[in-house]
Amino acid sequence: MFMLTHTYFLQRVLGTADVKNIDPDVYVYNIIPDLLPINPQISSNRTHKIKRSPQIPDKYPRSAYVMFHLLVDDLSHYGYICSDYQDEFDSNSKGYCYVKGKPLIDTILNLHKIIRKEISYEEAAYQSHLIVEMIYDLVILEQINSFKTIDILVEAINFTVKNKMKEFVSTINWLYDVEKDEINEVMKNASIYITKERMESIMNMESRIHLYKGKFGLKSNEQLFYNDLKNLFQKALDLIDDDELFFRETVQTIKNYSGLPASI
């Protein structure tokens, strides 16, 4: 899932737990698996490839919020919580994003045929799950606006950079073995790159279509291609009709599994 979805999920959980006076840096820990790849030398595989341990050390309590992110991603990708990171790709995964994306696969294969670009069924399945992730936070946009999720995330990054970097760098260095200078540089870039204006500007269908085209090198001036591409994303949007159910089931599964703090 994308950063705003992760942030919104954590907002909901902390709100339900009625947590008082918690510093906003928890939201940055929660998205650090997606922030660290701002550094081109750090892949998302690396940031998600750590053991899912419910045992949070006393010295690094904020690592619980990183773990929350990874558990949510496990359920969206695999349909269960992994004891270790899964390297093997499974196009028949029972994860939420793959199940929801399955009806998109044939459309994706046909879309590539229009531009004479052949891809495998497995690649189309991978793309289908990513489109679901791209669309999910548009589906919950009303909730995101209501919870002021964008404001919370932007404020959290700025707060962490100004007030919490010593603890933050220490925790992330321990968790990922990333050099401290690299962590500082990522957060500096995040504070520049993740602004309210920019985040609001990408909360629409056109921006997600553009992201998809850029990521997979899809180029065509044919009107048929563009129409089918728009229809693909509209179909994905229509498929997600159980976002609240996914949220509730995800949170309950994590609570049943983990020894994370009671607030999570």
PDB file of C-alpha atoms in Angstrom:
ATOM      1  CA  MET A   1       0.000   0.000   0.000  1.00  0.00           C
ATOM      2  CA  PHE A   2       1.049   3.621  -0.498  1.00  0.00           C
ATOM      3  CA  MET A   3       2.191   5.993   2.236  1.00  0.00           C
ATOM      4  CA  LEU A   4      -1.121   7.778   2.742  1.00  0.00           C
ATOM      5  CA  THR A   5      -2.979   4.500   3.191  1.00  0.00           C
ATOM      6  CA  HIS A   6      -0.446   3.384   5.795  1.00  0.00           C
ATOM      7  CA  THR A   7      -0.727   6.725   7.572  1.00  0.00           C
ATOM      8  CA  TYR A   8      -4.525   6.630   7.541  1.00  0.00           C
ATOM      9  CA  PHE A   9      -4.572   3.074   8.920  1.00  0.00           C
ATOM     10  CA  LEU A  10      -2.295   4.092  11.786  1.00  0.00           C
ATOM     11  CA  GLN A  11      -4.398   7.190  12.474  1.00  0.00           C
ATOM     12  CA  ARG A  12      -7.474   4.994  12.778  1.00  0.00           C
ATOM     13  CA  VAL A  13      -5.730   2.547  15.099  1.00  0.00           C
ATOM     14  CA  LEU A  14      -4.310   5.241  17.367  1.00  0.00           C
ATOM     15  CA  GLY A  15      -7.671   7.008  17.408  1.00  0.00           C
ATOM     16  CA  THR A  16      -9.476   3.834  18.432  1.00  0.00           C
ATOM     17  CA  ALA A  17      -6.918   3.245  21.173  1.00  0.00           C
ATOM     18  CA  ASP A  18      -7.523   6.820  22.346  1.00  0.00           C
ATOM     19  CA  VAL A  19      -3.797   7.479  22.576  1.00  0.00           C
ATOM     20  CA  LYS A  20      -3.045  10.876  24.063  1.00  0.00           C
ATOM     21  CA  ASN A  21      -0.069  13.161  23.489  1.00  0.00           C
ATOM     22  CA  ILE A  22       1.861  10.871  21.169  1.00  0.00           C
ATOM     23  CA  ASP A  23       4.555  12.592  19.136  1.00  0.00           C
ATOM     24  CA  PRO A  24       3.917  12.606  15.365  1.00  0.00           C
ATOM     25  CA  ASP A  25       7.242  10.933  14.571  1.00  0.00           C
ATOM     26  CA  VAL A  26       5.406   7.595  14.896  1.00  0.00           C
ATOM     27  CA  TYR A  27       3.922   8.262  11.457  1.00  0.00           C
ATOM     28  CA  VAL A  28       7.387   8.589   9.937  1.00  0.00           C
ATOM     29  CA  TYR A  29       8.521   5.288  11.436  1.00  0.00           C
ATOM     30  CA  ASN A  30       5.386   3.793   9.930  1.00  0.00           C
ATOM     31  CA  ILE A  31       6.311   4.850   6.382  1.00  0.00           C
ATOM     32  CA  ILE A  32      10.097   4.459   6.563  1.00  0.00           C
ATOM     33  CA  PRO A  33      10.021   1.230   4.480  1.00  0.00           C
ATOM     34  CA  ASP A  34       8.699   3.407   1.638  1.00  0.00           C
ATOM     35  CA  LEU A  35      10.833   6.464   2.447  1.00  0.00           C
ATOM     36  CA  LEU A  36      14.281   4.870   2.515  1.00  0.00           C
ATOM     37  CA  PRO A  37      14.105   3.951  -1.206  1.00  0.00           C
ATOM     38  CA  ILE A  38      14.304   7.694  -1.912  1.00  0.00           C
ATOM     39  CA  ASN A  39      17.980   6.724  -1.833  1.00  0.00           C
ATOM     40  CA  PRO A  40      18.482   4.844  -5.142  1.00  0.00           C
ATOM     41  CA  GLN A  41      20.933   2.495  -3.417  1.00  0.00           C
ATOM     42  CA  ILE A  42      18.228   1.240  -1.036  1.00  0.00           C
ATOM     43  CA  SER A  43      15.595  -0.979  -2.633  1.00  0.00           C
ATOM     44  CA  SER A  44      12.071  -1.575  -1.374  1.00  0.00           C
ATOM     45  CA  ASN A  45      12.968  -5.279  -1.210  1.00  0.00           C
ATOM     46  CA  ARG A  46      15.617  -4.433   1.352  1.00  0.00           C
ATOM     47  CA  THR A  47      13.317  -2.265   3.473  1.00  0.00           C
ATOM     48  CA  HIS A  48      10.642  -4.966   3.551  1.00  0.00           C
ATOM     49  CA  LYS A  49      13.075  -7.874   3.972  1.00  0.00           C
ATOM     50  CA  ILE A  50      13.363  -7.978   7.733  1.00  0.00           C
ATOM     51  CA  LYS A  51      12.057 -10.548  10.181  1.00  0.00           C
ATOM     52  CA  ARG A  52       8.509  -9.920  11.391  1.00  0.00           C
ATOM     53  CA  SER A  53       9.139 -10.002  15.095  1.00  0.00           C
ATOM     54  CA  PRO A  54       6.505  -9.127  17.675  1.00  0.00           C
ATOM     55  CA  GLN A  55       9.310  -8.635  20.211  1.00  0.00           C
ATOM     56  CA  ILE A  56      10.060  -4.927  20.260  1.00  0.00           C
ATOM     57  CA  PRO A  57      13.276  -4.072  22.177  1.00  0.00           C
ATOM     58  CA  ASP A  58      12.996  -1.551  24.993  1.00  0.00           C
ATOM     59  CA  LYS A  59      15.837   0.463  23.487  1.00  0.00           C
ATOM     60  CA  TYR A  60      13.970   0.957  20.183  1.00  0.00           C
ATOM     61  CA  PRO A  61      10.246   1.145  20.998  1.00  0.00           C
ATOM     62  CA  ARG A  62       9.395   3.157  17.886  1.00  0.00           C
ATOM     63  CA  SER A  63      10.390   0.195  15.703  1.00  0.00           C
ATOM     64  CA  ALA A  64       6.894  -1.143  16.497  1.00  0.00           C
ATOM     65  CA  TYR A  65       5.486   1.351  14.011  1.00  0.00           C
ATOM     66  CA  VAL A  66       7.816   0.099  11.279  1.00  0.00           C
ATOM     67  CA  MET A  67       6.612  -3.421  12.038  1.00  0.00           C
ATOM     68  CA  PHE A  68       2.995  -2.288  11.740  1.00  0.00           C
ATOM     69  CA  HIS A  69       3.711  -1.135   8.181  1.00  0.00           C
ATOM     70  CA  LEU A  70       5.289  -4.470   7.258  1.00  0.00           C
ATOM     71  CA  LEU A  71       2.394  -6.484   8.688  1.00  0.00           C
ATOM     72  CA  VAL A  72      -0.154  -4.422   6.757  1.00  0.00           C
ATOM     73  CA  ASP A  73       1.855  -4.999   3.576  1.00  0.00           C
ATOM     74  CA  ASP A  74       2.053  -8.737   4.281  1.00  0.00           C
ATOM     75  CA  LEU A  75      -1.720  -8.961   4.425  1.00  0.00           C
ATOM     76  CA  SER A  76      -2.187  -6.870   1.303  1.00  0.00           C
ATOM     77  CA  HIS A  77       0.441  -8.857  -0.643  1.00  0.00           C
ATOM     78  CA  TYR A  78       0.156 -12.397   0.702  1.00  0.00           C
ATOM     79  CA  GLY A  79      -3.024 -12.642   2.744  1.00  0.00           C
ATOM     80  CA  TYR A  80      -1.128 -13.728   5.845  1.00  0.00           C
ATOM     81  CA  ILE A  81       1.667 -12.467   8.080  1.00  0.00           C
ATOM     82  CA  CYS A  82       5.048 -13.805   6.999  1.00  0.00           C
ATOM     83  CA  SER A  83       7.553 -15.017   9.558  1.00  0.00           C
ATOM     84  CA  ASP A  84      10.228 -13.918   7.092  1.00  0.00           C
ATOM     85  CA  TYR A  85      10.237 -11.871   3.908  1.00  0.00           C
ATOM     86  CA  GLN A  86       8.936 -13.778   0.877  1.00  0.00           C
ATOM     87  CA  ASP A  87      11.315 -13.634  -2.077  1.00  0.00           C
ATOM     88  CA  GLU A  88       9.271 -15.891  -4.335  1.00  0.00           C
ATOM     89  CA  PHE A  89       6.654 -14.142  -6.447  1.00  0.00           C
ATOM     90  CA  ASP A  90       3.243 -15.816  -6.566  1.00  0.00           C
ATOM     91  CA  SER A  91       0.825 -14.592  -9.217  1.00  0.00           C
ATOM     92  CA  ASN A  92      -1.928 -16.539  -7.427  1.00  0.00           C
ATOM     93  CA  SER A  93      -1.327 -14.855  -4.105  1.00  0.00           C
ATOM     94  CA  LYS A  94      -4.297 -14.586  -1.737  1.00  0.00           C
ATOM     95  CA  GLY A  95      -3.237 -11.105  -0.645  1.00  0.00           C
ATOM     96  CA  TYR A  96      -5.904  -8.422  -0.882  1.00  0.00           C
ATOM     97  CA  CYS A  97      -4.247  -6.493  -3.713  1.00  0.00           C
ATOM     98  CA  TYR A  98      -3.701  -9.598  -5.843  1.00  0.00           C
ATOM     99  CA  VAL A  99      -7.224 -10.917  -5.293  1.00  0.00           C
ATOM    100  CA  LYS A 100      -8.718  -7.526  -6.125  1.00  0.00           C
ATOM    101  CA  GLY A 101      -6.396  -7.100  -9.089  1.00  0.00           C
ATOM    102  CA  LYS A 102      -7.083 -10.472 -10.729  1.00  0.00           C
ATOM    103  CA  PRO A 103     -10.015  -9.178 -12.870  1.00  0.00           C
ATOM    104  CA  LEU A 104      -7.603  -6.591 -14.329  1.00  0.00           C
ATOM    105  CA  ILE A 105      -5.075  -9.087 -15.705  1.00  0.00           C
ATOM    106  CA  ASP A 106      -6.661  -9.760 -19.098  1.00  0.00           C
ATOM    107  CA  THR A 107      -7.201  -6.034 -19.630  1.00  0.00           C
ATOM    108  CA  ILE A 108      -3.531  -5.376 -18.852  1.00  0.00           C
ATOM    109  CA  LEU A 109      -2.421  -8.078 -21.307  1.00  0.00           C
ATOM    110  CA  ASN A 110      -4.647  -6.596 -24.033  1.00  0.00           C
ATOM    111  CA  LEU A 111      -3.432  -3.100 -23.275  1.00  0.00           C
ATOM    112  CA  HIS A 112       0.147  -4.155 -23.921  1.00  0.00           C
ATOM    113  CA  LYS A 113      -0.849  -5.820 -27.181  1.00  0.00           C
ATOM    114  CA  ILE A 114      -2.088  -2.448 -28.469  1.00  0.00           C
ATOM    115  CA  ILE A 115       1.453  -1.082 -28.237  1.00  0.00           C
ATOM    116  CA  ARG A 116       2.943  -4.405 -29.412  1.00  0.00           C
ATOM    117  CA  LYS A 117       4.622  -5.075 -26.105  1.00  0.00           C
ATOM    118  CA  GLU A 118       4.353  -8.656 -24.921  1.00  0.00           C
ATOM    119  CA  ILE A 119       4.327  -9.389 -21.193  1.00  0.00           C
ATOM    120  CA  SER A 120       3.778 -12.611 -19.249  1.00  0.00           C
ATOM    121  CA  TYR A 121       0.732 -13.454 -17.191  1.00  0.00           C
ATOM    122  CA  GLU A 122       2.908 -13.179 -14.070  1.00  0.00           C
ATOM    123  CA  GLU A 123       4.004  -9.660 -14.990  1.00  0.00           C
ATOM    124  CA  ALA A 124       0.395  -8.664 -15.653  1.00  0.00           C
ATOM    125  CA  ALA A 125      -0.575 -10.069 -12.231  1.00  0.00           C
ATOM    126  CA  TYR A 126       2.187  -8.016 -10.614  1.00  0.00           C
ATOM    127  CA  GLN A 127       1.003  -4.879 -12.408  1.00  0.00           C
ATOM    128  CA  SER A 128      -2.602  -5.561 -11.407  1.00  0.00           C
ATOM    129  CA  HIS A 129      -1.737  -5.582  -7.698  1.00  0.00           C
ATOM    130  CA  LEU A 130       0.223  -2.356  -8.071  1.00  0.00           C
ATOM    131  CA  ILE A 131      -2.717  -0.658  -9.784  1.00  0.00           C
ATOM    132  CA  VAL A 132      -4.915  -1.645  -6.829  1.00  0.00           C
ATOM    133  CA  GLU A 133      -2.356  -0.045  -4.499  1.00  0.00           C
ATOM    134  CA  MET A 134      -2.310   3.081  -6.675  1.00  0.00           C
ATOM    135  CA  ILE A 135      -6.083   3.338  -6.572  1.00  0.00           C
ATOM    136  CA  TYR A 136      -6.736   2.383  -2.956  1.00  0.00           C
ATOM    137  CA  ASP A 137      -5.978   5.761  -1.405  1.00  0.00           C
ATOM    138  CA  LEU A 138      -8.181   7.420  -4.028  1.00  0.00           C
ATOM    139  CA  VAL A 139     -11.020   5.141  -2.903  1.00  0.00           C
ATOM    140  CA  ILE A 140     -10.534   6.332   0.680  1.00  0.00           C
ATOM    141  CA  LEU A 141      -9.879   9.952  -0.304  1.00  0.00           C
ATOM    142  CA  GLU A 142     -12.923  11.219   1.579  1.00  0.00           C
ATOM    143  CA  GLN A 143     -11.624   9.571   4.766  1.00  0.00           C
ATOM    144  CA  ILE A 144      -8.100  10.862   4.117  1.00  0.00           C
ATOM    145  CA  ASN A 145      -9.445  14.390   3.822  1.00  0.00           C
ATOM    146  CA  SER A 146     -11.624  13.989   6.900  1.00  0.00           C
ATOM    147  CA  PHE A 147      -8.694  12.729   8.981  1.00  0.00           C
ATOM    148  CA  LYS A 148      -6.361  15.401   7.513  1.00  0.00           C
ATOM    149  CA  THR A 149      -3.960  12.581   6.703  1.00  0.00           C
ATOM    150  CA  ILE A 150      -1.854  14.621   4.296  1.00  0.00           C
ATOM    151  CA  ASP A 151      -1.376  17.387   6.875  1.00  0.00           C
ATOM    152  CA  ILE A 152      -0.477  14.826   9.545  1.00  0.00           C
ATOM    153  CA  LEU A 153       2.107  13.136   7.352  1.00  0.00           C
ATOM    154  CA  VAL A 154       3.775  16.373   6.220  1.00  0.00           C
ATOM    155  CA  GLU A 155       3.841  17.714   9.773  1.00  0.00           C
ATOM    156  CA  ALA A 156       5.246  14.427  11.071  1.00  0.00           C
ATOM    157  CA  ILE A 157       8.182  14.519   8.653  1.00  0.00           C
ATOM    158  CA  ASN A 158       9.017  18.127   9.515  1.00  0.00           C
ATOM    159  CA  PHE A 159       8.625  17.462  13.252  1.00  0.00           C
ATOM    160  CA  THR A 160      10.953  14.471  13.084  1.00  0.00           C
ATOM    161  CA  VAL A 161      13.610  16.358  11.121  1.00  0.00           C
ATOM    162  CA  LYS A 162      13.549  19.250  13.598  1.00  0.00           C
ATOM    163  CA  ASN A 163      13.153  17.419  16.890  1.00  0.00           C
ATOM    164  CA  LYS A 164      13.665  13.658  16.772  1.00  0.00           C
ATOM    165  CA  MET A 165      16.511  12.804  14.427  1.00  0.00           C
ATOM    166  CA  LYS A 166      18.908  11.395  17.017  1.00  0.00           C
ATOM    167  CA  GLU A 167      16.447   8.745  18.190  1.00  0.00           C
ATOM    168  CA  PHE A 168      15.100   8.201  14.692  1.00  0.00           C
ATOM    169  CA  VAL A 169      18.508   7.670  13.094  1.00  0.00           C
ATOM    170  CA  SER A 170      19.571   5.339  15.901  1.00  0.00           C
ATOM    171  CA  THR A 171      16.464   3.182  15.536  1.00  0.00           C
ATOM    172  CA  ILE A 172      16.566   2.949  11.737  1.00  0.00           C
ATOM    173  CA  ASN A 173      20.309   2.287  11.760  1.00  0.00           C
ATOM    174  CA  TRP A 174      19.733  -0.613  14.164  1.00  0.00           C
ATOM    175  CA  LEU A 175      16.758  -1.991  12.243  1.00  0.00           C
ATOM    176  CA  TYR A 176      18.124  -1.750   8.689  1.00  0.00           C
ATOM    177  CA  ASP A 177      21.873  -1.285   9.108  1.00  0.00           C
ATOM    178  CA  VAL A 178      21.657   1.810   6.926  1.00  0.00           C
ATOM    179  CA  GLU A 179      24.405   4.385   7.409  1.00  0.00           C
ATOM    180  CA  LYS A 180      23.390   7.323   9.573  1.00  0.00           C
ATOM    181  CA  ASP A 181      24.384   9.860   6.917  1.00  0.00           C
ATOM    182  CA  GLU A 182      22.127   8.078   4.446  1.00  0.00           C
ATOM    183  CA  ILE A 183      19.175   8.226   6.849  1.00  0.00           C
ATOM    184  CA  ASN A 184      19.738  11.937   7.423  1.00  0.00           C
ATOM    185  CA  GLU A 185      19.890  12.561   3.680  1.00  0.00           C
ATOM    186  CA  VAL A 186      16.679  10.605   3.054  1.00  0.00           C
ATOM    187  CA  MET A 187      14.826  12.625   5.672  1.00  0.00           C
ATOM    188  CA  LYS A 188      16.197  15.891   4.327  1.00  0.00           C
ATOM    189  CA  ASN A 189      14.935  14.972   0.861  1.00  0.00           C
ATOM    190  CA  ALA A 190      11.604  13.768   2.247  1.00  0.00           C
ATOM    191  CA  SER A 191      11.014  17.112   3.941  1.00  0.00           C
ATOM    192  CA  ILE A 192      11.553  18.830   0.576  1.00  0.00           C
ATOM    193  CA  TYR A 193       9.719  16.315  -1.592  1.00  0.00           C
ATOM    194  CA  ILE A 194       6.674  15.510   0.560  1.00  0.00           C
ATOM    195  CA  THR A 195       4.698  18.732   0.821  1.00  0.00           C
ATOM    196  CA  LYS A 196       0.981  19.270   1.224  1.00  0.00           C
ATOM    197  CA  GLU A 197       0.723  20.850  -2.215  1.00  0.00           C
ATOM    198  CA  ARG A 198       2.514  18.029  -3.957  1.00  0.00           C
ATOM    199  CA  MET A 199       0.627  15.299  -2.112  1.00  0.00           C
ATOM    200  CA  GLU A 200      -2.708  16.919  -2.930  1.00  0.00           C
ATOM    201  CA  SER A 201      -1.699  17.270  -6.584  1.00  0.00           C
ATOM    202  CA  ILE A 202      -1.283  13.494  -7.021  1.00  0.00           C
ATOM    203  CA  MET A 203      -4.612  12.536  -5.441  1.00  0.00           C
ATOM    204  CA  ASN A 204      -6.395  12.033  -8.734  1.00  0.00           C
ATOM    205  CA  MET A 205      -6.793   9.430 -11.453  1.00  0.00           C
ATOM    206  CA  GLU A 206      -4.620  11.178 -14.046  1.00  0.00           C
ATOM    207  CA  SER A 207      -1.612  11.255 -11.733  1.00  0.00           C
ATOM    208  CA  ARG A 208      -1.929   7.517 -11.037  1.00  0.00           C
ATOM    209  CA  ILE A 209      -2.230   6.719 -14.740  1.00  0.00           C
ATOM    210  CA  HIS A 210       0.890   8.812 -15.377  1.00  0.00           C
ATOM    211  CA  LEU A 211       2.737   6.983 -12.586  1.00  0.00           C
ATOM    212  CA  TYR A 212       1.767   3.599 -14.028  1.00  0.00           C
ATOM    213  CA  LYS A 213       2.831   4.539 -17.558  1.00  0.00           C
ATOM    214  CA  GLY A 214       6.171   5.849 -16.336  1.00  0.00           C
ATOM    215  CA  LYS A 215       6.962   2.878 -14.120  1.00  0.00           C
ATOM    216  CA  PHE A 216       6.359   0.306 -16.856  1.00  0.00           C
ATOM    217  CA  GLY A 217       7.509   2.313 -19.879  1.00  0.00           C
ATOM    218  CA  LEU A 218       4.142   2.450 -21.622  1.00  0.00           C
ATOM    219  CA  LYS A 219       4.259   4.971 -24.475  1.00  0.00           C
ATOM    220  CA  SER A 220       1.616   5.480 -27.120  1.00  0.00           C
ATOM    221  CA  ASN A 221      -0.233   8.315 -28.791  1.00  0.00           C
ATOM    222  CA  GLU A 222      -3.046   6.042 -29.938  1.00  0.00           C
ATOM    223  CA  GLN A 223      -6.449   7.125 -28.672  1.00  0.00           C
ATOM    224  CA  LEU A 224      -7.510   3.491 -28.279  1.00  0.00           C
ATOM    225  CA  PHE A 225      -4.605   2.875 -25.933  1.00  0.00           C
ATOM    226  CA  TYR A 226      -5.425   5.910 -23.806  1.00  0.00           C
ATOM    227  CA  ASN A 227      -9.116   5.037 -23.644  1.00  0.00           C
ATOM    228  CA  ASP A 228      -8.351   1.463 -22.589  1.00  0.00           C
ATOM    229  CA  LEU A 229      -5.864   2.739 -20.005  1.00  0.00           C
ATOM    230  CA  LYS A 230      -8.489   5.026 -18.468  1.00  0.00           C
ATOM    231  CA  ASN A 231     -11.005   2.193 -18.498  1.00  0.00           C
ATOM    232  CA  LEU A 232      -8.482  -0.053 -16.744  1.00  0.00           C
ATOM    233  CA  PHE A 233      -8.073   2.387 -13.873  1.00  0.00           C
ATOM    234  CA  GLN A 234     -11.798   3.031 -13.640  1.00  0.00           C
ATOM    235  CA  LYS A 235     -12.363  -0.720 -13.448  1.00  0.00           C
ATOM    236  CA  ALA A 236      -9.812  -0.924 -10.625  1.00  0.00           C
ATOM    237  CA  LEU A 237     -11.593   1.876  -8.807  1.00  0.00           C
ATOM    238  CA  ASP A 238     -14.921   0.072  -9.124  1.00  0.00           C
ATOM    239  CA  LEU A 239     -13.441  -3.195  -7.843  1.00  0.00           C
ATOM    240  CA  ILE A 240     -12.569  -1.778  -4.424  1.00  0.00           C
ATOM    241  CA  ASP A 241     -15.889  -1.808  -2.623  1.00  0.00           C
ATOM    242  CA  ASP A 242     -14.741  -3.292   0.693  1.00  0.00           C
ATOM    243  CA  ASP A 243     -12.027  -0.920   1.901  1.00  0.00           C
ATOM    244  CA  GLU A 244     -13.501  -0.698   5.403  1.00  0.00           C
ATOM    245  CA  LEU A 245     -13.713  -4.483   5.676  1.00  0.00           C
ATOM    246  CA  PHE A 246     -10.074  -4.823   4.616  1.00  0.00           C
ATOM    247  CA  PHE A 247      -9.052  -2.254   7.221  1.00  0.00           C
ATOM    248  CA  ARG A 248     -10.950  -3.965  10.044  1.00  0.00           C
ATOM    249  CA  GLU A 249      -9.756  -7.458   9.157  1.00  0.00           C
ATOM    250  CA  THR A 250      -6.167  -6.277   8.772  1.00  0.00           C
ATOM    251  CA  VAL A 251      -6.087  -4.556  12.142  1.00  0.00           C
ATOM    252  CA  GLN A 252      -7.726  -7.503  13.897  1.00  0.00           C
ATOM    253  CA  THR A 253      -5.272  -9.973  12.354  1.00  0.00           C
ATOM    254  CA  ILE A 254      -2.331  -7.857  13.463  1.00  0.00           C
ATOM    255  CA  LYS A 255      -3.708  -7.534  16.984  1.00  0.00           C
ATOM    256  CA  ASN A 256      -4.224 -11.288  17.209  1.00  0.00           C
ATOM    257  CA  TYR A 257      -0.710 -11.964  15.909  1.00  0.00           C
ATOM    258  CA  SER A 258       1.539  -9.456  17.493  1.00  0.00           C
ATOM    259  CA  GLY A 259       3.028  -8.404  20.745  1.00  0.00           C
ATOM    260  CA  LEU A 260       3.115  -4.818  19.525  1.00  0.00           C
ATOM    261  CA  PRO A 261       2.171  -2.094  22.009  1.00  0.00           C
ATOM    262  CA  ALA A 262      -1.484  -1.964  23.042  1.00  0.00           C
ATOM    263  CA  SER A 263      -1.885   1.342  21.193  1.00  0.00           C
ATOM    264  CA  ILE A 264      -1.336  -0.579  17.948  1.00  0.00           C
TER     265      ILE A 264
END
